[in-house]
Every structure is written in structure tokens, then in C-alpha cells.
Coordinates of C-alpha atoms in Angstrom, one line a residue:
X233 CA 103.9 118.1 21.1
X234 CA 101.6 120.7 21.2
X235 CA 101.9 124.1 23.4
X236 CA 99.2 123.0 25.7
X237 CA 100.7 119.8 26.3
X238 CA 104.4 121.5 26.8
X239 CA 102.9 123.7 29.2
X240 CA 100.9 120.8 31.2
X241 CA 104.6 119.3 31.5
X242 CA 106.4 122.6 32.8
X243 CA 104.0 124.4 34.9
X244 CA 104.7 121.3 38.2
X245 CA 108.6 121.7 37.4
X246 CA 108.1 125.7 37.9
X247 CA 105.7 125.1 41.0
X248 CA 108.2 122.3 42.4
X249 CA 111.2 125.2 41.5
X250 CA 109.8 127.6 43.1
X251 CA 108.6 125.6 46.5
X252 CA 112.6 124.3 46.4
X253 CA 113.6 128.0 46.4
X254 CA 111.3 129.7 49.0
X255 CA 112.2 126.5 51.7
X256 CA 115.9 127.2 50.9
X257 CA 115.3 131.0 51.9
X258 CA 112.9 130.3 55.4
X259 CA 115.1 127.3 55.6
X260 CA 119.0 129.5 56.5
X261 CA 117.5 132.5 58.0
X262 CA 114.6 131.3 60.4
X263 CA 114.3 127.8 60.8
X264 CA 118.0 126.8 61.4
X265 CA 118.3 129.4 63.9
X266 CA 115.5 128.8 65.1
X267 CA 116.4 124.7 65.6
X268 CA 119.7 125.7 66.9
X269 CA 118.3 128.0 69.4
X270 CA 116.1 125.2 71.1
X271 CA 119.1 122.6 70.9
X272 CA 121.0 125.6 72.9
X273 CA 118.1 126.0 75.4
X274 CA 117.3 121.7 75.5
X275 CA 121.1 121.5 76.6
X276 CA 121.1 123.9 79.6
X277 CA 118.4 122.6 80.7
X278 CA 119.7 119.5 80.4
X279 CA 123.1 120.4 82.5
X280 CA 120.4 121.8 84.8
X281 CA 118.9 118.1 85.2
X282 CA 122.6 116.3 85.0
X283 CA 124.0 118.5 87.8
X284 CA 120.6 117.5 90.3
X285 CA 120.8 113.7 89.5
X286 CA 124.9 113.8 90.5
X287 CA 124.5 116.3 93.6
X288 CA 121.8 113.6 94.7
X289 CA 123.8 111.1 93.8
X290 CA 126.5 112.0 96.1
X291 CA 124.3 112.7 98.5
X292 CA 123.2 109.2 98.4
X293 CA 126.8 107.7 98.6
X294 CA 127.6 110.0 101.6
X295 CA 124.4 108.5 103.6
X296 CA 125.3 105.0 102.8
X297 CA 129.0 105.6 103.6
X298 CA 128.2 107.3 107.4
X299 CA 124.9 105.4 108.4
X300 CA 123.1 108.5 108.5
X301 CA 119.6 106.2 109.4
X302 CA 116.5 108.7 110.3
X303 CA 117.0 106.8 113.9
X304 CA 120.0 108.3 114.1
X305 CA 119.1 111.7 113.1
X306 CA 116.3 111.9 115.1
X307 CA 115.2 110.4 118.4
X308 CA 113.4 107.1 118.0
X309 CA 112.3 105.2 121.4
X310 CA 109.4 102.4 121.5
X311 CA 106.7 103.9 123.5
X312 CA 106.9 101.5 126.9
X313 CA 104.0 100.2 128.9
X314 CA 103.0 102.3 131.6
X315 CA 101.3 100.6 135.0
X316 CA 99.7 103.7 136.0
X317 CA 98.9 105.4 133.0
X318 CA 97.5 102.0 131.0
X319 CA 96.6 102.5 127.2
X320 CA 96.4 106.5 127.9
X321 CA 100.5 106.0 127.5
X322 CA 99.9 105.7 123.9
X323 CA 98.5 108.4 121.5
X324 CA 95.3 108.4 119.8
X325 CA 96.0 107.0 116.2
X326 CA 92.9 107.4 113.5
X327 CA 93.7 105.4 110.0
X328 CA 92.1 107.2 106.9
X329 CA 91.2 104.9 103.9
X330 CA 89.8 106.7 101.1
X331 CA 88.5 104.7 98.0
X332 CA 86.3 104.8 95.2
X333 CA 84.8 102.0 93.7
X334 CA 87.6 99.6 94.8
X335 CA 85.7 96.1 94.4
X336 CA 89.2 94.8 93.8
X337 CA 91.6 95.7 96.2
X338 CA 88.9 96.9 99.8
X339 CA 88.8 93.6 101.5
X340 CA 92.8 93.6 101.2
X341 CA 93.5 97.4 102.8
X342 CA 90.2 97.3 105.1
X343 CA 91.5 93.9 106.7
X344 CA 95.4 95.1 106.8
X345 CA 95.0 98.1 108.3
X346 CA 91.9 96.7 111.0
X347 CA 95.2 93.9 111.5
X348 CA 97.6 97.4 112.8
X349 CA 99.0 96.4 115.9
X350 CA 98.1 99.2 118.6
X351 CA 96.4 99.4 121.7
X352 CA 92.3 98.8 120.2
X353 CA 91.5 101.8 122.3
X354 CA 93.4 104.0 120.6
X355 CA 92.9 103.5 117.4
X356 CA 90.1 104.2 115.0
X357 CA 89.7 102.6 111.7
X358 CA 88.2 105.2 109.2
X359 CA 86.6 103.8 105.3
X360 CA 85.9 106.6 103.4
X361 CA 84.1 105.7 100.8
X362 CA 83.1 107.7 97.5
X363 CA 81.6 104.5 95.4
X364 CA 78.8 105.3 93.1
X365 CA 77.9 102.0 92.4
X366 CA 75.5 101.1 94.4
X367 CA 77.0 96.7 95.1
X368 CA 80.5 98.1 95.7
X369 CA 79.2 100.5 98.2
X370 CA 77.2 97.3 100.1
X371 CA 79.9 95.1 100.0
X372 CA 82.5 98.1 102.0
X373 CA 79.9 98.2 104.6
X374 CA 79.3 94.4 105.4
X375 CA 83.1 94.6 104.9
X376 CA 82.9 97.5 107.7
X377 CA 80.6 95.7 109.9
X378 CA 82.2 92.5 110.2
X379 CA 85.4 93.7 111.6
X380 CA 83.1 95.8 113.8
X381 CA 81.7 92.8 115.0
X382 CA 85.3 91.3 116.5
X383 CA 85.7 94.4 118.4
X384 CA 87.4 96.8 115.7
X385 CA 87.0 100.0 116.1
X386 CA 85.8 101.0 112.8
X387 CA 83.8 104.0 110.9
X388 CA 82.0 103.4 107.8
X389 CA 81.6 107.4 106.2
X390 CA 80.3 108.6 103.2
X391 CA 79.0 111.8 101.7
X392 CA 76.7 112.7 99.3
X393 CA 79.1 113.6 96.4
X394 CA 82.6 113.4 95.4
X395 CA 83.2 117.3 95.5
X396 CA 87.5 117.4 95.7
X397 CA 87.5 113.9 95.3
X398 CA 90.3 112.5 97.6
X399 CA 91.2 115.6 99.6
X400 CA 87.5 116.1 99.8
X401 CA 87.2 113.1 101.3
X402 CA 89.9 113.1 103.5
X403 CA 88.6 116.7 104.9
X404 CA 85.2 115.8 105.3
X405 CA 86.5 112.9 107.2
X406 CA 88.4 114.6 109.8
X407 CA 85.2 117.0 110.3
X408 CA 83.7 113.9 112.7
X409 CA 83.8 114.5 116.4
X410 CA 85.4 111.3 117.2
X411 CA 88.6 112.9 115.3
X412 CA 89.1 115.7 117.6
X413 CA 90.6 113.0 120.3
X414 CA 93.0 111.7 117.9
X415 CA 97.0 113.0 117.7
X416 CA 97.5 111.3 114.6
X417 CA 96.2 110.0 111.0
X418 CA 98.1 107.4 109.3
X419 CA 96.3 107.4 105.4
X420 CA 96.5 104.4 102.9
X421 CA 94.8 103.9 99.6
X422 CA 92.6 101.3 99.2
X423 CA 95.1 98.7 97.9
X424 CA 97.7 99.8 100.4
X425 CA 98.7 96.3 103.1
X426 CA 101.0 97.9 106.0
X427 CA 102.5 95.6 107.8
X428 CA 100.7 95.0 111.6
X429 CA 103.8 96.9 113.4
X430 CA 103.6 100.0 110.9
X431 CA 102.5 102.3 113.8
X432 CA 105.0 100.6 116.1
X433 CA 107.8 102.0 113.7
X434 CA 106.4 105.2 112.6
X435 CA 104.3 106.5 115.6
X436 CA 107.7 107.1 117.9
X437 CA 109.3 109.5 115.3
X438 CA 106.5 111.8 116.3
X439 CA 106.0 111.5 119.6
X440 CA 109.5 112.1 120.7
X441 CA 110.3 114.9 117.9
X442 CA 107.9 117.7 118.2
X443 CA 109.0 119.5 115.1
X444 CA 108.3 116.4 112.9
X445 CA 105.0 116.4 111.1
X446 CA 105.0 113.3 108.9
X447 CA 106.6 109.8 108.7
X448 CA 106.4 108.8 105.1
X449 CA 106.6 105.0 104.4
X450 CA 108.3 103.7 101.2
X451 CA 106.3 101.5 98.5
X452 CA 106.2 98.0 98.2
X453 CA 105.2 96.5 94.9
X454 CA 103.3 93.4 94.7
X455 CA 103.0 93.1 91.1
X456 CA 106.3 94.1 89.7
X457 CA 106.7 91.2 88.1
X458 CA 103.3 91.2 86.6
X459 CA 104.2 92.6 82.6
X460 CA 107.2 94.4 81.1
X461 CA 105.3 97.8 82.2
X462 CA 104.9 97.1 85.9
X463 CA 109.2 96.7 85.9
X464 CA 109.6 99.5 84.1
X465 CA 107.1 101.5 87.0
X466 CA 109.5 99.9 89.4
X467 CA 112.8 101.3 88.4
X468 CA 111.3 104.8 88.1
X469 CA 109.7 104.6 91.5
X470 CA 112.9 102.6 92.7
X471 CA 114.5 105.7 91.7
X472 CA 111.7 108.2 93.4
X473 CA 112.3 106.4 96.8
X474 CA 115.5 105.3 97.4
X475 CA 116.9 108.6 96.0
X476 CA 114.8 111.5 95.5
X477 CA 112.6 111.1 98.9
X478 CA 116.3 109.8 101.0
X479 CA 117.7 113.2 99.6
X480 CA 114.8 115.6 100.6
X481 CA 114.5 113.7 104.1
X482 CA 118.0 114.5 104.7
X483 CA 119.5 117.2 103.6
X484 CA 116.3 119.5 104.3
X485 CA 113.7 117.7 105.9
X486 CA 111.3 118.1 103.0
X487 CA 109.8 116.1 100.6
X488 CA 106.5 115.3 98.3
X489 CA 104.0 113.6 100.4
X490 CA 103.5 110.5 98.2
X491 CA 99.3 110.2 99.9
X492 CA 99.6 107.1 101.8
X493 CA 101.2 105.1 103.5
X494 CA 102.7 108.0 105.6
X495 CA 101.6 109.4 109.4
X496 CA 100.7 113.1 110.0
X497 CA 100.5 115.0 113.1
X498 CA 96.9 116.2 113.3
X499 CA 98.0 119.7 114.5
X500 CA 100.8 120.1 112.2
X501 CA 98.2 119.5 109.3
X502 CA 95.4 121.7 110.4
X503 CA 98.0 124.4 111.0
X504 CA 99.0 124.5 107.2
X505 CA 95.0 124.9 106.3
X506 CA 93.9 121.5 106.1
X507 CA 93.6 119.4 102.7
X508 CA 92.9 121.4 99.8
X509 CA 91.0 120.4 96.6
X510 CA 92.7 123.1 93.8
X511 CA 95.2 120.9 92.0
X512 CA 95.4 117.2 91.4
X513 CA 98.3 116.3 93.7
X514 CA 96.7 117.7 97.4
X515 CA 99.0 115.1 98.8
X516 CA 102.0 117.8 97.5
X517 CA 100.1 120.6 98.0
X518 CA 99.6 120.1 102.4
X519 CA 103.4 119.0 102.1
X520 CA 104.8 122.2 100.3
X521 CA 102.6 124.5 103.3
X522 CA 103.2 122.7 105.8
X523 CA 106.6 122.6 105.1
X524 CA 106.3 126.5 104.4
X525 CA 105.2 126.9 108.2
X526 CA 108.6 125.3 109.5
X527 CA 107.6 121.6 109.8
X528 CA 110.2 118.9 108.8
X529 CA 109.6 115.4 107.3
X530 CA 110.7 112.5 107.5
X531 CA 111.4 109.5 105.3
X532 CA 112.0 105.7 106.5
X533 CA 113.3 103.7 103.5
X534 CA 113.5 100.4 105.9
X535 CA 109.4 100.7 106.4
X536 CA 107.3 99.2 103.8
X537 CA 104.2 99.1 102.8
X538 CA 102.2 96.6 100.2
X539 CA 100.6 98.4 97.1
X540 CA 99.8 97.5 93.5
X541 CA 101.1 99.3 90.4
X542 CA 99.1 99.9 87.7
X543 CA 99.3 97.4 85.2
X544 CA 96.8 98.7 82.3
X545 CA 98.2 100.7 80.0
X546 CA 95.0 103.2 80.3
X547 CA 95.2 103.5 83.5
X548 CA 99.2 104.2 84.0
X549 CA 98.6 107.2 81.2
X550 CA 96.0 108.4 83.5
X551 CA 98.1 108.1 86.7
X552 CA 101.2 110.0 84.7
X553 CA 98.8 112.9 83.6
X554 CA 97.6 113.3 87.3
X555 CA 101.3 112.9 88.3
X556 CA 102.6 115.5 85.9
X557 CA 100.3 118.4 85.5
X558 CA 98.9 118.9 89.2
X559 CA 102.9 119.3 90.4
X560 CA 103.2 122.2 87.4
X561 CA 100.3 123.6 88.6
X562 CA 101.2 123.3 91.9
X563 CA 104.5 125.3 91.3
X564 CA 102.4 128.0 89.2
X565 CA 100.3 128.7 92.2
X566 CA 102.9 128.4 94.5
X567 CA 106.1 129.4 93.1
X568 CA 104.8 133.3 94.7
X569 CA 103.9 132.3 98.0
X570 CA 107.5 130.0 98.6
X571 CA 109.0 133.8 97.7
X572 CA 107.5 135.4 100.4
X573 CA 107.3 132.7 103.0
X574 CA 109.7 133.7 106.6
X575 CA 109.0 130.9 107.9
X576 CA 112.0 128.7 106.7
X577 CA 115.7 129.9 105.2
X578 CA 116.9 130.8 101.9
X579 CA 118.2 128.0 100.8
X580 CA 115.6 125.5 101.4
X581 CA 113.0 128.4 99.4
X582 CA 115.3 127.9 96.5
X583 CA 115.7 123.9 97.3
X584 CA 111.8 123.9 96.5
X585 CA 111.5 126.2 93.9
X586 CA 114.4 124.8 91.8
X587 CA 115.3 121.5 92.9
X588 CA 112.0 120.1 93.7
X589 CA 109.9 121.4 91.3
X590 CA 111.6 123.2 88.5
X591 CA 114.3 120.9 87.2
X592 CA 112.7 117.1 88.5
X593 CA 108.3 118.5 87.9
X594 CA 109.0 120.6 85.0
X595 CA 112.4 120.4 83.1
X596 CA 112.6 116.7 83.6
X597 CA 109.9 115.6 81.3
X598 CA 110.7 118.4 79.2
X599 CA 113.7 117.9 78.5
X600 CA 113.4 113.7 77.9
X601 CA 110.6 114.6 75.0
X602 CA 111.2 118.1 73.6
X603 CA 115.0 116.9 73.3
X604 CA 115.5 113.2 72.3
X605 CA 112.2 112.7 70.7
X606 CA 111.2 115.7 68.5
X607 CA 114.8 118.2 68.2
X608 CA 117.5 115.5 68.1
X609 CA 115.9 113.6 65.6
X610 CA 115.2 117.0 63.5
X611 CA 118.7 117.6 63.3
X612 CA 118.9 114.7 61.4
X613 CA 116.7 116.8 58.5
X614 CA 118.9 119.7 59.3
X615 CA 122.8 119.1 59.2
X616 CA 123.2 122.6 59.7
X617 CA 122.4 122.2 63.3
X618 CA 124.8 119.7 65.3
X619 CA 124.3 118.4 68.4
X620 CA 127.3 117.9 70.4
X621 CA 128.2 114.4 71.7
X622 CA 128.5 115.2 75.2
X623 CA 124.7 116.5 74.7
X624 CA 123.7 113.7 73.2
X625 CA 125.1 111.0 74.6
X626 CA 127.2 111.3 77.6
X627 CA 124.8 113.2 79.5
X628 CA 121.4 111.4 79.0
X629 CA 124.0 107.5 79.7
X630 CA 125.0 109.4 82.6
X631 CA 121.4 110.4 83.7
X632 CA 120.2 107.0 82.5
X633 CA 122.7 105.1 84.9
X634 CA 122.0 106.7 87.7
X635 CA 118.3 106.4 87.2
X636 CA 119.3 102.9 87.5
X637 CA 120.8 102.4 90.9
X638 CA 117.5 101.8 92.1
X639 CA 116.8 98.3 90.9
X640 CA 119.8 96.7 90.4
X641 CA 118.3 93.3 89.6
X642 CA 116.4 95.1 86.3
X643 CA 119.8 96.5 84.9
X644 CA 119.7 94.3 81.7
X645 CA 116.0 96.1 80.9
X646 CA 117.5 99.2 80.9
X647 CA 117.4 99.7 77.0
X648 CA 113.5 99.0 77.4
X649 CA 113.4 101.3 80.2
X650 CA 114.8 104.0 78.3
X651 CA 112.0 103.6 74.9
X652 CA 109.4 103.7 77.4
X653 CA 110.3 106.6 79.5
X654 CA 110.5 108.3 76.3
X655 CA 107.0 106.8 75.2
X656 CA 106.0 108.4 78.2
X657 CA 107.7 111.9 78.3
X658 CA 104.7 112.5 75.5
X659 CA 102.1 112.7 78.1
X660 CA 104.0 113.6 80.8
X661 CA 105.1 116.9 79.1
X662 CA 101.6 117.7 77.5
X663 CA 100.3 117.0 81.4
X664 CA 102.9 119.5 82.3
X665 CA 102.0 121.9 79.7
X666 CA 98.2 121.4 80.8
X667 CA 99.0 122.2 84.4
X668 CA 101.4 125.4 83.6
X669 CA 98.6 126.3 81.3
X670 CA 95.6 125.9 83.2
X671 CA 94.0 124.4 80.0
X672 CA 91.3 122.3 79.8
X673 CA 92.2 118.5 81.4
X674 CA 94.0 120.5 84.6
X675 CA 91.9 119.0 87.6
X676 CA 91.1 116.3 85.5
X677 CA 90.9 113.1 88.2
X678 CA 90.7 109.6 87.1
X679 CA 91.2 107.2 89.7
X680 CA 93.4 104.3 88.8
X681 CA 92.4 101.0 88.0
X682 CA 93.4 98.3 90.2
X683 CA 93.3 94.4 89.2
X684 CA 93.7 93.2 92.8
X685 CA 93.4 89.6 93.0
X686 CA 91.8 89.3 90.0
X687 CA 93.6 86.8 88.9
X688 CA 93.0 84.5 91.1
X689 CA 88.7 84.9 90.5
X690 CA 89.9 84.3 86.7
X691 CA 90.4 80.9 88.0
X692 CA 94.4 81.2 88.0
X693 CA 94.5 82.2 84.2
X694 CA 97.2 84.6 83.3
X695 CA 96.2 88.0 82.3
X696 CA 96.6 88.5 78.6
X697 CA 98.4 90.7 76.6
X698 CA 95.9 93.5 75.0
X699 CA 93.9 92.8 72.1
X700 CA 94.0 95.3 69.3
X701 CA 90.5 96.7 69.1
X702 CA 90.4 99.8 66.2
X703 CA 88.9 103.0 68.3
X704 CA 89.5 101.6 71.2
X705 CA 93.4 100.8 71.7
X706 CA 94.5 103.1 68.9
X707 CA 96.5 105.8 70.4
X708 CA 97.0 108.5 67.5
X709 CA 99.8 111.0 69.3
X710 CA 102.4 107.9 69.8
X711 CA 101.0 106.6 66.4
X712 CA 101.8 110.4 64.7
X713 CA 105.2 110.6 66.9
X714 CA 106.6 107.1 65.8
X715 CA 106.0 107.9 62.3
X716 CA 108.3 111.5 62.9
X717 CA 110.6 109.2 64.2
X718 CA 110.8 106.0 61.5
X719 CA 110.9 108.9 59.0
X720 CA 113.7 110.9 60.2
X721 CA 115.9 107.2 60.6
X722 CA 114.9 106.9 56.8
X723 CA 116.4 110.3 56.3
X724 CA 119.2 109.0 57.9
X725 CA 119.9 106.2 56.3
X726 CA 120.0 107.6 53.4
X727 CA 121.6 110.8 54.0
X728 CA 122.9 111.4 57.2
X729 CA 126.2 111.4 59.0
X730 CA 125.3 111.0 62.8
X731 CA 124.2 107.4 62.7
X732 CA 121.3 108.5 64.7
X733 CA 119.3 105.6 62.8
X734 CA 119.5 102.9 65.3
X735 CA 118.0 104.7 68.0
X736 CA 115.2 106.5 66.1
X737 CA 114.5 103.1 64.9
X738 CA 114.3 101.8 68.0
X739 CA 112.0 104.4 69.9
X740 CA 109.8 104.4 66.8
X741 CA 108.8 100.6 67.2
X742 CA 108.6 102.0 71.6
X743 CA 105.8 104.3 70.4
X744 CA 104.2 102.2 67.7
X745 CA 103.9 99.7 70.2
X746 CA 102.3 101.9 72.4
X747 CA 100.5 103.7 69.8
X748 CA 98.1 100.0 69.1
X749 CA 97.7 99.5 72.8
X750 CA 100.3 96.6 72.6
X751 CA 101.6 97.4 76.0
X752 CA 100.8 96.3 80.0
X753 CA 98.0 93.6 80.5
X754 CA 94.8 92.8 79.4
X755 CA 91.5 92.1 81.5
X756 CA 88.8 90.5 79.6
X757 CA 85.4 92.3 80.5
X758 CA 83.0 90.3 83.0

């Protein structure tokens, strides 16, 4: 062998030596520490989330246990007939139902809410609507005009752009004259049903409790059963309303407007400046100052109200984003303002600051992705660093379980539950990241898709499961995190000790699945 060919041999094994050596010196002084540092930080802040889902959880149990129903709380009496007064008795009620381009779902909310049972003289039916396509727009006005025609008293508005999209719409709608009469506004989105006595339930909370400004409804989803992704939606809204909203209702009288299906009191609503167009969640946003100015909420779990859950995979990833980064920015250009509030006490400032939107908008999502999906796996590359069991296991069953109380009858999905809250926690925590960042996609608004009965003008086929289309379906982020995962469950296999291998199997396939599109249901284009 010649010198040329012995050093064509060694030169690699001295660059491979020397690449060995300089990882083992960044690996002991910066990179474990570094690692271990985060795992320290992931689990405080996950005995910061642990701590809020058991205090609710009692909560929860001590309301169930003592009855503590909002009628009982609060004073609820029908409003009665009066001889001499006549319809005057009863307040003047105006129904807002924004929608954009809803060719699906606006026969469905326009005809539910012109079927409200409530004196016709008191109640005005408003569409808002923000379509830009031209046969959508048509088809809400005949819609309009028809109910019109049996005596409905209803307004067909629009405007000549979508400036602040929803809350644009729903201020330029309360701008009309006709509004000025009115005490109340009840809002649904355009594939919102309440049922006809809705304002027979809600309205009395209002009229005989002064210091009440809203009556939020709970969600009723028709379409739960639809695809494996509308039940897993179910148990995390489940969750949202028979927990989260029952907590904040009461213990102190606060909670996120959810941006229909709920009643405000006109006065209460102008007094905390009206609806505001600077974050994507302006249903949070008039909540949090109204709330700031001393008004309480409440929340009726027992009233329902008809809606449809996304069932595209696009458009639930759009929904989550919205979901996720206005609340973070929110709480950025909030957090100062809550401070200095006088207005309410102490403890209900720090109630919203920490409980509300720290730990459940912020720390939640960080902690589901940032923890189980990137740092526990890594530790699998890193022996060095240990994760303790109660960190990674007890806590997050614990968290899991009680997450679960909510839908009982979808207990035996909870595995699948689990992969695709952690599918989601991806966008979720970039949305959040977005929001606390005020970086680009921040007031970002998509509306979501809804399918409607769309079924039924398939001619009773069953929607079908996506169809992988390269470009189109490929999602490269849960494609790029799925192969993190499959690799570190290699690693494991091989080398490790923590048997960390079945899981990180498991969510792999979760976000490979999702990373080809393979997920909700499919509409063939018309």
C-alpha cells in the first residue's frame, strides 16, 4: 500500500476521532446541563398544570355534591305575562348572526334562531353577513326575505369590507338605530341551532340580577360521531365545559366568552369599550374588560345549543392556531392592565393572570409538546439526564384522567386521545409562541370550514377518509417531528434503559399519520 493510499484510509478515522472528541466535551459541560435544566423547568411547570386540573377538580366534586345550580346562586324567575303592560313586560332582545360565506350551515342558524320563542315584537333577528362570493351572498338574502315574509322581524346587513372580521362585524352591527331599543344581544355563529325556549332560560338570569352581564350557553355537538377527530374535539371541549367554564362561573364569576351561543347585556358591553378587532379571540378580549369593570358571568351547563365541529383536518389546525395564539396575545397586552385594574379584588386579578391564562393559555400547550414530545424523548439520547417517574408518568396519567371525566362514554379512546393532543400541542405551542411574539401569522383569521348537511346533497354517501395528494396533504413539521420520535425509540431499543420505546413508537405513527393528511374526513371538490 502506497503512502497516498494509507493516508486516503486514515485522514476519515482522524476527522471521525476528532468529531467523537469535541461532542464528548460540548456534550458534559453544555448540553447535559443545558437538557437537565429544561427537564427542571418542564416539571414545575408541569406541577403548576397538575395542581390547577386537581383544585378544579375538587371544585367540580364539591358543586355536584351541594347542587350549587346557577338558579340557585342567582335569582332565576320566568318573566310572567302582564295585562296592563302587554309585550312591553318583556325586554327587547336583538340576535346577532355573523357569517362568512356559510353556504353550508345559513339556512340551519337563520331558521333556528327566526324559530326563538319570544314575544315577535321584541325581538329582532340580525344576519350579518361578510360573504365575498357573490351566490352565497344572494342566497342569505332570499334566505332573509322569506322569513321576513311570515312576519319575522329580520335585518339583512352588510358592509363593504371585512375590516376586524367578526368583531368588526358585530360592532358595525350594533351601530344601527334600531339597536339602541334593544337590552340585549344573544350571538350565534352561523351553524349554531338554539333550541326555540333558549331566551326563555337565559333572558331571566339578566333581568332579575343587575350585576350579571352574560349568560353563556354550553355546546352541543352534532357531529361527534362523524370521524375519530370530531371524538377526540369532544372530549377536549367536554372537558372546556363541563369543567373549566363550571369552575370560572362559580368560584369567580368569570370566564372566556366562548362567541356564541351566549346573551350580553347591551350596557354592560358598551361599558367595557365595545368589541375590539386587535387579537384573534375578541370574544376573550370584551370578557376579560368587562370583567375588569366588576361584571360577573354566568355559565348554564343544562342549556344547550346545536353546533358543528370541524371535521377537516385543515380546518381544525386553523381553528387551534386562532384558539392558541390570540389568548397569548391577549395575556401580553393585557397581563399590565389586570395589574392596575381597582375595579375587582386581588384574588380574582391573580385568578386571571395565572389560572386563566398563564398555566391553561400558555403553560398547558407548552408543557404537552416542549415536554413529552421533544425533552423526554432526548433523554433517551442522553442518559445522563433522568426524568423522574412521578414526572413522567404519574402526573401526565393523572392529568390525562381527569381530562377525561368529561366524556365518559369515550373512555376506551383515551390512548388515541392522548397521540393526538400531542399531534396537536405542535401547533398549538408554535400558535402560542406566535401570539407572545407578535410574529408574523398573529391576527392571522381563517374562518372554519363547515360541512353542514353536506352529506345529505352527496346523495347519503359517507364522507371519505383523505386522499393522499403530494403538496397538498403533506404536512412537513409532524412529518420532521415523527421522524425525531421513531429515531429516538430506535435509540432505545437498542440502547436504552427507560423503555421509553413503546410510547415514542406510538406518537410517531400519531404524527406520521397526521403528517400525510391521513386524519378527519374528506370532501370531494364539486
Amino acid at each position: 500500500m502506497d503512502a497516498a493510499s494509507a493516508a486516503t484510509i486514515i485522514f476519515p478515522d482522524r476527522i471521525s476521532g476528532q468529531m467523537g472528541l469535541m461532542w464528548q466535551q460540548t456534550k458534559a459541560p453544555l448540553i447535559v446541563p443545558l437538557l437537565k435544566l429544561l427537564v427542571y423547568l418542564c416539571l414545575a411547570l408541569s406541577i403548576m398544570l397538575f395542581v390547577e386540573r386537581v383544585y378544579m377538580g375538587i371544585v367540580i366534586v364539591l358543586l355536584k355534591l351541594f347542587g350549587r345550580k346557577p338558579e340557585k346562586r342567582y335569582k332565576w324567575e320566568a318573566i310572567k305575562d302582564d295585562v296592563e303592560l302587554g309585550n312591553s313586560a318583556y325586554p327587547m332582545v336583538l340576535v346577532q348572526i355573523p357569517m362568512y360565506n356559510e353556504k353550508e350551515v345559513y339556512q340551519l342558524s337563520i331558521g333556528a334562531a327566526c324559530g326563538l320563542s319570544w314575544p315577535s315584537d321584541r325581538i329582532t333577528i340580525q344576519v350579518l353577513d361578510d360573504s365575498t362570493d357573490p351566490t352565497i351572498k344572494d342566497l342569505v338574502e332570499l334566505e332573509c326575505q322569506r322569513w321576513a315574509s311570515k312576519g319575522i322581524n329580520i335585518k339583512y346587513e352588510i358592509r363593504d369590507n371585512r375590516n376586524g372580521y367578526k368583531a368588526g362585524a358585530l360592532k358595525e352591527g350594533m351601530k344601527h338605530s334600531y339597536v339602541k331599543q334593544c337590552d340585549y344581544v344573544a350571538i350565534f355563529d352561523a351553524d349554531f341551532q338554539p333550541e326555540p325556549d333558549f331566551l326563555w332560560r337565559s333572558i331571566p338570569f339578566l333581568v332579575h340580577n343587575p350585576d350579571i352581564a352574560l349568560v353563556q350557553a354550553r355546546w352541543k355537538f352534532v357531529n361527534a360521531d362523524e370521524c375519530l377527530m370530531t371524538r377526540m374535539q369532544e372530549m377536549s371541549l367536554d372537558y372546556h365545559f363541563t369543567v373549566e367554564q363550571e369552575v370560572g362561573s362559580s368560584t369567580y364569576a368569570f370566564f372566556g366568552f366562548n362567541g356564541t351561543a351566549g346573551v350580553w347585556r347591551i350596557s354592560a358591553l358598551n361599558e367595557a369599550g365595545g368589541w375590539k378587532d386587535r387579537t384573534t379571540v375578541e370574544d376573550m378580549d370584551l370578557a376579560v374588560r368587562a370583567s375588569l369593570k366588576g361584571w360577573k358571568f354566568v355559565y348554564v351547563g343544562d342549556l344547550k345549543v346545536k353546533n358543528e365541529l370541524p371535521s377537516t383536518f385543515k380546518a381544525y389546525r386553523y381553528q387551534q392556531h386562532r384558539w392558541s395564539c390570540g389568548p397569548a396575545n391577549l395575556f401580553k397586552k393585557m397581563v399590565g392592565e389586570i395589574m392596575r385594574t381597582k375595579k375587582v379584588t386581588l384574588w380574582k386579578k391573580l385568578y386571571v393572570i395565572y389560572s386563566f391564562f398563564f398555566v391553561r393559555k400558555i403553560v398547558a400547550h407548552i408543557v404537552t409538546f416542549v415536554f413529552y414530545c421533544v425533552l423526554l424523548p432526548a433523554t433517551v439520547l442522553f442518559p445522563e439526564v433522568e426524568v423522574p417517574k412521578w414526572g413522567a408518568v404519574y402526573i401526565p396519567s393523572i392529568i390525562t384522567l381527569l381530562n377525561a371525566v368529561g366524556t365518559p362514554r369515550s373512555l376506551h379512546l383515551l390512548v388515541f386521545w392522548i397521540l393526538f393532543e400531542n399531534v396537536m400541542s405542535l401547533h398549538r405551542t408554535k400558535a402560542t409562541f406566535i401570539g407572545l411574539l407578535e410574529a408574523g401569522r398573529v391576527n392571522e383569521w381563517v374562518v372554519t370550514e363547515k360541512l353542514g348537511d353536506v352529506k345529505s346533497k352527496l346523495g347519503g354517501k359517507t364522507l371519505k377518509k383523505p386522499r393522499i395528494r403530494i403538496g397538498d396533504r403533506v404536512h412537513v413539521l409532524e412529518l420532521g417531528v415523527g421522524a425525531y420520535l421513531f429515531l429516538c425509540g430506535c435509540y432505545d431499543v437498542a440502547f436504552g434503559k427507560n423503555h421509553y420505546f413503546i410510547y415514542l413508537f406510538l406518537q410517531s405513527i400519531a404524527f406520521f399519520v397526521a403528517g400525510v393528511g391521513y386524519v378527519g374526513t374528506f370532501v370531494p371538490n364539486s
